[in-house]
Amino acid sequence: SLASRRYKALVARLSAPIAITTQGDAAFGSVAGELFAPMLKSVMRAAEKMHEDPTAEDLHRLRKRAKGSRYALETMLAIDEKHLGGVLKGLQDLQDLVGGYHDAVVAVGWIKEFVTSRELPSNLAFACGELAQAIQRSERKLKRRGLKQWHRFVKTDPDRIVKKALPKVQPKGVSSDDAVHHAPRPRRRARA
């Protein structure tokens, strides 16, 4: 893992020098929209790449992207909870349903491997088959609900909501032309 291209790219990105501009520090609200937009786009792209009848891998990719976006959005709720709360709830519901579906897919795969890798008595193999069938029924239901939640989420137009809730917010009392600097610490006077 440490020799992978992904890890090396991460190390290079984190060890690069931090760009310090003449504008000074930026308030989180002023860059929150720019930070979150690519994450939301990745969720939308993952859904666009899905087939008409999505595979388990397609839905798992969607779930992972929704999970990352959800956690990022939770840090931004203080900026505009009224608008962002609905988007967050949609991402949570989507992640829960598609996550449940993925868990069911993994469980059925595990049961099938368990049965085929051992010589089991017929009654035990039959019970495993029944269990797998019950989980598959739940799996189909979760897939339908997950896709329905996805369509509901898209209908809310989350991109527009996020752009409205996370515009470039300027710190209070500062124009966009002013630099935002930390106030210097007051010096201690020497005691006599």
PDB file of C-alpha atoms in Angstrom:
ATOM      1  CA  SER A   1       0.000   0.000   0.000  1.00  0.00           C
ATOM      2  CA  LEU A   2       2.809   2.412   0.809  1.00  0.00           C
ATOM      3  CA  ALA A   3       4.362   1.838  -2.615  1.00  0.00           C
ATOM      4  CA  SER A   4       1.123   2.500  -4.485  1.00  0.00           C
ATOM      5  CA  ARG A   5       0.766   5.391  -6.883  1.00  0.00           C
ATOM      6  CA  ARG A   6      -2.226   6.718  -4.929  1.00  0.00           C
ATOM      7  CA  TYR A   7      -0.251   6.879  -1.674  1.00  0.00           C
ATOM      8  CA  LYS A   8       2.738   8.546  -3.344  1.00  0.00           C
ATOM      9  CA  ALA A   9       0.438  11.167  -4.882  1.00  0.00           C
ATOM     10  CA  LEU A  10      -1.118  11.827  -1.460  1.00  0.00           C
ATOM     11  CA  VAL A  11       2.299  12.271   0.170  1.00  0.00           C
ATOM     12  CA  ALA A  12       3.410  14.620  -2.610  1.00  0.00           C
ATOM     13  CA  ARG A  13       0.234  16.681  -2.272  1.00  0.00           C
ATOM     14  CA  LEU A  14       0.466  16.927   1.519  1.00  0.00           C
ATOM     15  CA  SER A  15       4.173  17.750   1.555  1.00  0.00           C
ATOM     16  CA  ALA A  16       3.878  20.526  -1.022  1.00  0.00           C
ATOM     17  CA  PRO A  17       4.353  24.029   0.367  1.00  0.00           C
ATOM     18  CA  ILE A  18       1.219  25.891   1.380  1.00  0.00           C
ATOM     19  CA  ALA A  19       0.422  28.782  -0.911  1.00  0.00           C
ATOM     20  CA  ILE A  20       0.264  31.988   1.119  1.00  0.00           C
ATOM     21  CA  THR A  21      -1.414  34.817  -0.716  1.00  0.00           C
ATOM     22  CA  THR A  22      -1.504  38.530  -0.121  1.00  0.00           C
ATOM     23  CA  GLN A  23      -5.162  38.097   0.755  1.00  0.00           C
ATOM     24  CA  GLY A  24      -4.268  36.480   4.066  1.00  0.00           C
ATOM     25  CA  ASP A  25      -6.453  33.843   5.674  1.00  0.00           C
ATOM     26  CA  ALA A  26      -9.875  33.136   4.262  1.00  0.00           C
ATOM     27  CA  ALA A  27     -12.942  32.470   6.347  1.00  0.00           C
ATOM     28  CA  PHE A  28     -14.191  28.891   5.983  1.00  0.00           C
ATOM     29  CA  GLY A  29     -17.539  30.111   4.678  1.00  0.00           C
ATOM     30  CA  SER A  30     -15.852  31.882   1.801  1.00  0.00           C
ATOM     31  CA  VAL A  31     -14.310  28.680   0.450  1.00  0.00           C
ATOM     32  CA  ALA A  32     -16.814  26.057   1.650  1.00  0.00           C
ATOM     33  CA  GLY A  33     -18.744  26.058  -1.611  1.00  0.00           C
ATOM     34  CA  GLU A  34     -15.588  25.568  -3.651  1.00  0.00           C
ATOM     35  CA  LEU A  35     -14.465  22.741  -1.368  1.00  0.00           C
ATOM     36  CA  PHE A  36     -17.785  20.901  -1.445  1.00  0.00           C
ATOM     37  CA  ALA A  37     -18.710  21.328  -5.123  1.00  0.00           C
ATOM     38  CA  PRO A  38     -16.280  18.670  -6.422  1.00  0.00           C
ATOM     39  CA  MET A  39     -17.519  16.176  -3.833  1.00  0.00           C
ATOM     40  CA  LEU A  40     -21.140  16.660  -4.847  1.00  0.00           C
ATOM     41  CA  LYS A  41     -20.158  16.405  -8.515  1.00  0.00           C
ATOM     42  CA  SER A  42     -18.450  13.088  -7.809  1.00  0.00           C
ATOM     43  CA  VAL A  43     -21.708  11.757  -6.347  1.00  0.00           C
ATOM     44  CA  MET A  44     -23.591  12.905  -9.439  1.00  0.00           C
ATOM     45  CA  ARG A  45     -20.967  11.413 -11.789  1.00  0.00           C
ATOM     46  CA  ALA A  46     -21.071   8.073  -9.963  1.00  0.00           C
ATOM     47  CA  ALA A  47     -24.821   7.963 -10.537  1.00  0.00           C
ATOM     48  CA  GLU A  48     -24.508   9.004 -14.182  1.00  0.00           C
ATOM     49  CA  LYS A  49     -22.090   6.124 -14.807  1.00  0.00           C
ATOM     50  CA  MET A  50     -24.575   3.581 -13.473  1.00  0.00           C
ATOM     51  CA  HIS A  51     -26.319   1.264 -15.886  1.00  0.00           C
ATOM     52  CA  GLU A  52     -30.084   1.217 -16.337  1.00  0.00           C
ATOM     53  CA  ASP A  53     -30.098  -1.686 -13.893  1.00  0.00           C
ATOM     54  CA  PRO A  54     -27.128  -0.806 -11.655  1.00  0.00           C
ATOM     55  CA  THR A  55     -24.761  -3.492 -10.471  1.00  0.00           C
ATOM     56  CA  ALA A  56     -23.731  -3.924  -6.857  1.00  0.00           C
ATOM     57  CA  GLU A  57     -20.402  -2.272  -7.712  1.00  0.00           C
ATOM     58  CA  ASP A  58     -22.170   0.752  -9.222  1.00  0.00           C
ATOM     59  CA  LEU A  59     -24.271   1.237  -6.111  1.00  0.00           C
ATOM     60  CA  HIS A  60     -21.297   0.667  -3.816  1.00  0.00           C
ATOM     61  CA  ARG A  61     -19.360   3.407  -5.667  1.00  0.00           C
ATOM     62  CA  LEU A  62     -22.368   5.719  -5.266  1.00  0.00           C
ATOM     63  CA  ARG A  63     -22.548   4.901  -1.559  1.00  0.00           C
ATOM     64  CA  LYS A  64     -18.862   5.689  -0.990  1.00  0.00           C
ATOM     65  CA  ARG A  65     -19.157   9.025  -2.783  1.00  0.00           C
ATOM     66  CA  ALA A  66     -22.348   9.901  -0.875  1.00  0.00           C
ATOM     67  CA  LYS A  67     -20.623   8.995   2.392  1.00  0.00           C
ATOM     68  CA  GLY A  68     -17.684  11.321   1.731  1.00  0.00           C
ATOM     69  CA  SER A  69     -20.006  14.140   0.699  1.00  0.00           C
ATOM     70  CA  ARG A  70     -22.185  13.593   3.739  1.00  0.00           C
ATOM     71  CA  TYR A  71     -19.269  13.854   6.163  1.00  0.00           C
ATOM     72  CA  ALA A  72     -17.935  16.957   4.426  1.00  0.00           C
ATOM     73  CA  LEU A  73     -21.371  18.576   4.462  1.00  0.00           C
ATOM     74  CA  GLU A  74     -21.766  17.912   8.190  1.00  0.00           C
ATOM     75  CA  THR A  75     -18.833  20.249   8.835  1.00  0.00           C
ATOM     76  CA  MET A  76     -20.610  22.994   6.874  1.00  0.00           C
ATOM     77  CA  LEU A  77     -23.987  22.892   8.611  1.00  0.00           C
ATOM     78  CA  ALA A  78     -23.120  25.863  10.790  1.00  0.00           C
ATOM     79  CA  ILE A  79     -23.021  28.051   7.686  1.00  0.00           C
ATOM     80  CA  ASP A  80     -26.635  27.430   6.623  1.00  0.00           C
ATOM     81  CA  GLU A  81     -28.338  24.555   8.421  1.00  0.00           C
ATOM     82  CA  LYS A  82     -31.763  25.453   7.060  1.00  0.00           C
ATOM     83  CA  HIS A  83     -30.847  24.748   3.437  1.00  0.00           C
ATOM     84  CA  LEU A  84     -28.024  22.249   3.872  1.00  0.00           C
ATOM     85  CA  GLY A  85     -29.977  20.112   6.352  1.00  0.00           C
ATOM     86  CA  GLY A  86     -32.234  18.777   3.599  1.00  0.00           C
ATOM     87  CA  VAL A  87     -29.302  17.887   1.355  1.00  0.00           C
ATOM     88  CA  LEU A  88     -27.578  16.198   4.289  1.00  0.00           C
ATOM     89  CA  LYS A  89     -30.718  14.196   5.134  1.00  0.00           C
ATOM     90  CA  GLY A  90     -30.978  13.070   1.504  1.00  0.00           C
ATOM     91  CA  LEU A  91     -27.355  11.917   1.511  1.00  0.00           C
ATOM     92  CA  GLN A  92     -27.836  10.103   4.834  1.00  0.00           C
ATOM     93  CA  ASP A  93     -30.920   8.263   3.583  1.00  0.00           C
ATOM     94  CA  LEU A  94     -29.193   7.345   0.335  1.00  0.00           C
ATOM     95  CA  GLN A  95     -26.101   6.101   2.152  1.00  0.00           C
ATOM     96  CA  ASP A  96     -28.179   4.033   4.597  1.00  0.00           C
ATOM     97  CA  LEU A  97     -30.310   2.337   1.932  1.00  0.00           C
ATOM     98  CA  VAL A  98     -27.495   1.636  -0.506  1.00  0.00           C
ATOM     99  CA  GLY A  99     -25.258   0.549   2.392  1.00  0.00           C
ATOM    100  CA  GLY A 100     -27.905  -1.929   3.534  1.00  0.00           C
ATOM    101  CA  TYR A 101     -28.130  -3.232  -0.025  1.00  0.00           C
ATOM    102  CA  HIS A 102     -24.357  -3.683  -0.202  1.00  0.00           C
ATOM    103  CA  ASP A 103     -24.327  -5.518   3.141  1.00  0.00           C
ATOM    104  CA  ALA A 104     -27.014  -7.900   1.838  1.00  0.00           C
ATOM    105  CA  VAL A 105     -25.019  -8.566  -1.356  1.00  0.00           C
ATOM    106  CA  VAL A 106     -21.909  -9.360   0.702  1.00  0.00           C
ATOM    107  CA  ALA A 107     -23.893 -11.619   3.057  1.00  0.00           C
ATOM    108  CA  VAL A 108     -25.387 -13.642   0.188  1.00  0.00           C
ATOM    109  CA  GLY A 109     -21.936 -14.025  -1.378  1.00  0.00           C
ATOM    110  CA  TRP A 110     -20.522 -15.203   1.918  1.00  0.00           C
ATOM    111  CA  ILE A 111     -23.305 -17.771   2.388  1.00  0.00           C
ATOM    112  CA  LYS A 112     -22.821 -19.135  -1.137  1.00  0.00           C
ATOM    113  CA  GLU A 113     -19.077 -19.462  -0.604  1.00  0.00           C
ATOM    114  CA  PHE A 114     -19.639 -21.116   2.768  1.00  0.00           C
ATOM    115  CA  VAL A 115     -21.957 -23.723   1.277  1.00  0.00           C
ATOM    116  CA  THR A 116     -19.811 -24.489  -1.780  1.00  0.00           C
ATOM    117  CA  SER A 117     -16.515 -24.681   0.129  1.00  0.00           C
ATOM    118  CA  ARG A 118     -17.711 -27.417   2.510  1.00  0.00           C
ATOM    119  CA  GLU A 119     -19.477 -30.703   2.377  1.00  0.00           C
ATOM    120  CA  LEU A 120     -22.540 -29.928   4.428  1.00  0.00           C
ATOM    121  CA  PRO A 121     -25.422 -32.178   5.431  1.00  0.00           C
ATOM    122  CA  SER A 122     -28.414 -31.577   3.178  1.00  0.00           C
ATOM    123  CA  ASN A 123     -30.538 -30.005   5.932  1.00  0.00           C
ATOM    124  CA  LEU A 124     -27.797 -27.448   6.707  1.00  0.00           C
ATOM    125  CA  ALA A 125     -27.246 -26.665   3.024  1.00  0.00           C
ATOM    126  CA  PHE A 126     -31.011 -26.242   2.627  1.00  0.00           C
ATOM    127  CA  ALA A 127     -31.145 -23.866   5.614  1.00  0.00           C
ATOM    128  CA  CYS A 128     -28.287 -21.820   4.143  1.00  0.00           C
ATOM    129  CA  GLY A 129     -30.170 -21.653   0.838  1.00  0.00           C
ATOM    130  CA  GLU A 130     -33.304 -20.418   2.579  1.00  0.00           C
ATOM    131  CA  LEU A 131     -31.302 -17.810   4.465  1.00  0.00           C
ATOM    132  CA  ALA A 132     -29.679 -16.635   1.235  1.00  0.00           C
ATOM    133  CA  GLN A 133     -33.101 -16.383  -0.433  1.00  0.00           C
ATOM    134  CA  ALA A 134     -34.491 -14.299   2.430  1.00  0.00           C
ATOM    135  CA  ILE A 135     -31.513 -11.959   2.285  1.00  0.00           C
ATOM    136  CA  GLN A 136     -31.859 -11.685  -1.516  1.00  0.00           C
ATOM    137  CA  ARG A 137     -35.492 -10.585  -1.137  1.00  0.00           C
ATOM    138  CA  SER A 138     -34.334  -7.891   1.272  1.00  0.00           C
ATOM    139  CA  GLU A 139     -31.508  -7.025  -1.134  1.00  0.00           C
ATOM    140  CA  ARG A 140     -33.944  -6.408  -4.021  1.00  0.00           C
ATOM    141  CA  LYS A 141     -36.152  -4.269  -1.803  1.00  0.00           C
ATOM    142  CA  LEU A 142     -33.198  -2.189  -0.591  1.00  0.00           C
ATOM    143  CA  LYS A 143     -31.989  -1.708  -4.157  1.00  0.00           C
ATOM    144  CA  ARG A 144     -35.417  -0.414  -5.248  1.00  0.00           C
ATOM    145  CA  ARG A 145     -35.635   1.890  -2.238  1.00  0.00           C
ATOM    146  CA  GLY A 146     -32.063   3.105  -2.750  1.00  0.00           C
ATOM    147  CA  LEU A 147     -32.728   3.978  -6.399  1.00  0.00           C
ATOM    148  CA  LYS A 148     -35.981   5.684  -5.437  1.00  0.00           C
ATOM    149  CA  GLN A 149     -34.103   7.729  -2.807  1.00  0.00           C
ATOM    150  CA  TRP A 150     -31.486   8.629  -5.410  1.00  0.00           C
ATOM    151  CA  HIS A 151     -34.170   9.973  -7.763  1.00  0.00           C
ATOM    152  CA  ARG A 152     -35.749  11.900  -4.870  1.00  0.00           C
ATOM    153  CA  PHE A 153     -32.347  13.363  -3.992  1.00  0.00           C
ATOM    154  CA  VAL A 154     -31.676  14.480  -7.570  1.00  0.00           C
ATOM    155  CA  LYS A 155     -35.149  16.081  -7.842  1.00  0.00           C
ATOM    156  CA  THR A 156     -34.295  18.381  -4.932  1.00  0.00           C
ATOM    157  CA  ASP A 157     -31.516  19.863  -7.125  1.00  0.00           C
ATOM    158  CA  PRO A 158     -28.803  19.640  -4.440  1.00  0.00           C
ATOM    159  CA  ASP A 159     -26.281  21.513  -6.586  1.00  0.00           C
ATOM    160  CA  ARG A 160     -28.508  24.607  -6.680  1.00  0.00           C
ATOM    161  CA  ILE A 161     -29.218  24.376  -2.947  1.00  0.00           C
ATOM    162  CA  VAL A 162     -25.535  24.103  -2.090  1.00  0.00           C
ATOM    163  CA  LYS A 163     -24.609  27.001  -4.367  1.00  0.00           C
ATOM    164  CA  LYS A 164     -27.308  29.106  -2.727  1.00  0.00           C
ATOM    165  CA  ALA A 165     -26.327  28.114   0.823  1.00  0.00           C
ATOM    166  CA  LEU A 166     -22.559  28.285   0.388  1.00  0.00           C
ATOM    167  CA  PRO A 167     -21.837  31.404  -1.624  1.00  0.00           C
ATOM    168  CA  LYS A 168     -18.567  33.182  -1.103  1.00  0.00           C
ATOM    169  CA  VAL A 169     -19.236  34.551   2.357  1.00  0.00           C
ATOM    170  CA  GLN A 170     -17.011  37.424   3.401  1.00  0.00           C
ATOM    171  CA  PRO A 171     -15.990  37.811   7.039  1.00  0.00           C
ATOM    172  CA  LYS A 172     -18.003  40.470   8.842  1.00  0.00           C
ATOM    173  CA  GLY A 173     -16.666  43.976   8.418  1.00  0.00           C
ATOM    174  CA  VAL A 174     -14.201  43.025   5.676  1.00  0.00           C
ATOM    175  CA  SER A 175     -14.546  43.800   1.998  1.00  0.00           C
ATOM    176  CA  SER A 176     -13.365  41.358  -0.625  1.00  0.00           C
ATOM    177  CA  ASP A 177     -10.401  43.639  -1.368  1.00  0.00           C
ATOM    178  CA  ASP A 178      -9.106  43.679   2.212  1.00  0.00           C
ATOM    179  CA  ALA A 179      -6.686  41.101   3.518  1.00  0.00           C
ATOM    180  CA  VAL A 180      -7.850  39.092   6.505  1.00  0.00           C
ATOM    181  CA  HIS A 181      -4.987  38.755   8.955  1.00  0.00           C
ATOM    182  CA  HIS A 182      -4.750  37.418  12.435  1.00  0.00           C
ATOM    183  CA  ALA A 183      -4.607  40.185  15.005  1.00  0.00           C
ATOM    184  CA  PRO A 184      -1.164  40.539  16.555  1.00  0.00           C
ATOM    185  CA  ARG A 185      -0.825  39.487  20.152  1.00  0.00           C
ATOM    186  CA  PRO A 186      -0.475  42.336  22.614  1.00  0.00           C
ATOM    187  CA  ARG A 187       2.986  42.531  24.093  1.00  0.00           C
ATOM    188  CA  ARG A 188       3.516  42.042  27.772  1.00  0.00           C
ATOM    189  CA  ARG A 189       5.004  44.923  29.617  1.00  0.00           C
ATOM    190  CA  ALA A 190       8.059  44.114  31.604  1.00  0.00           C
ATOM    191  CA  ARG A 191       7.539  44.142  35.350  1.00  0.00           C
ATOM    192  CA  ALA A 192       9.721  46.416  37.340  1.00  0.00           C
TER     193      ALA A 192
END
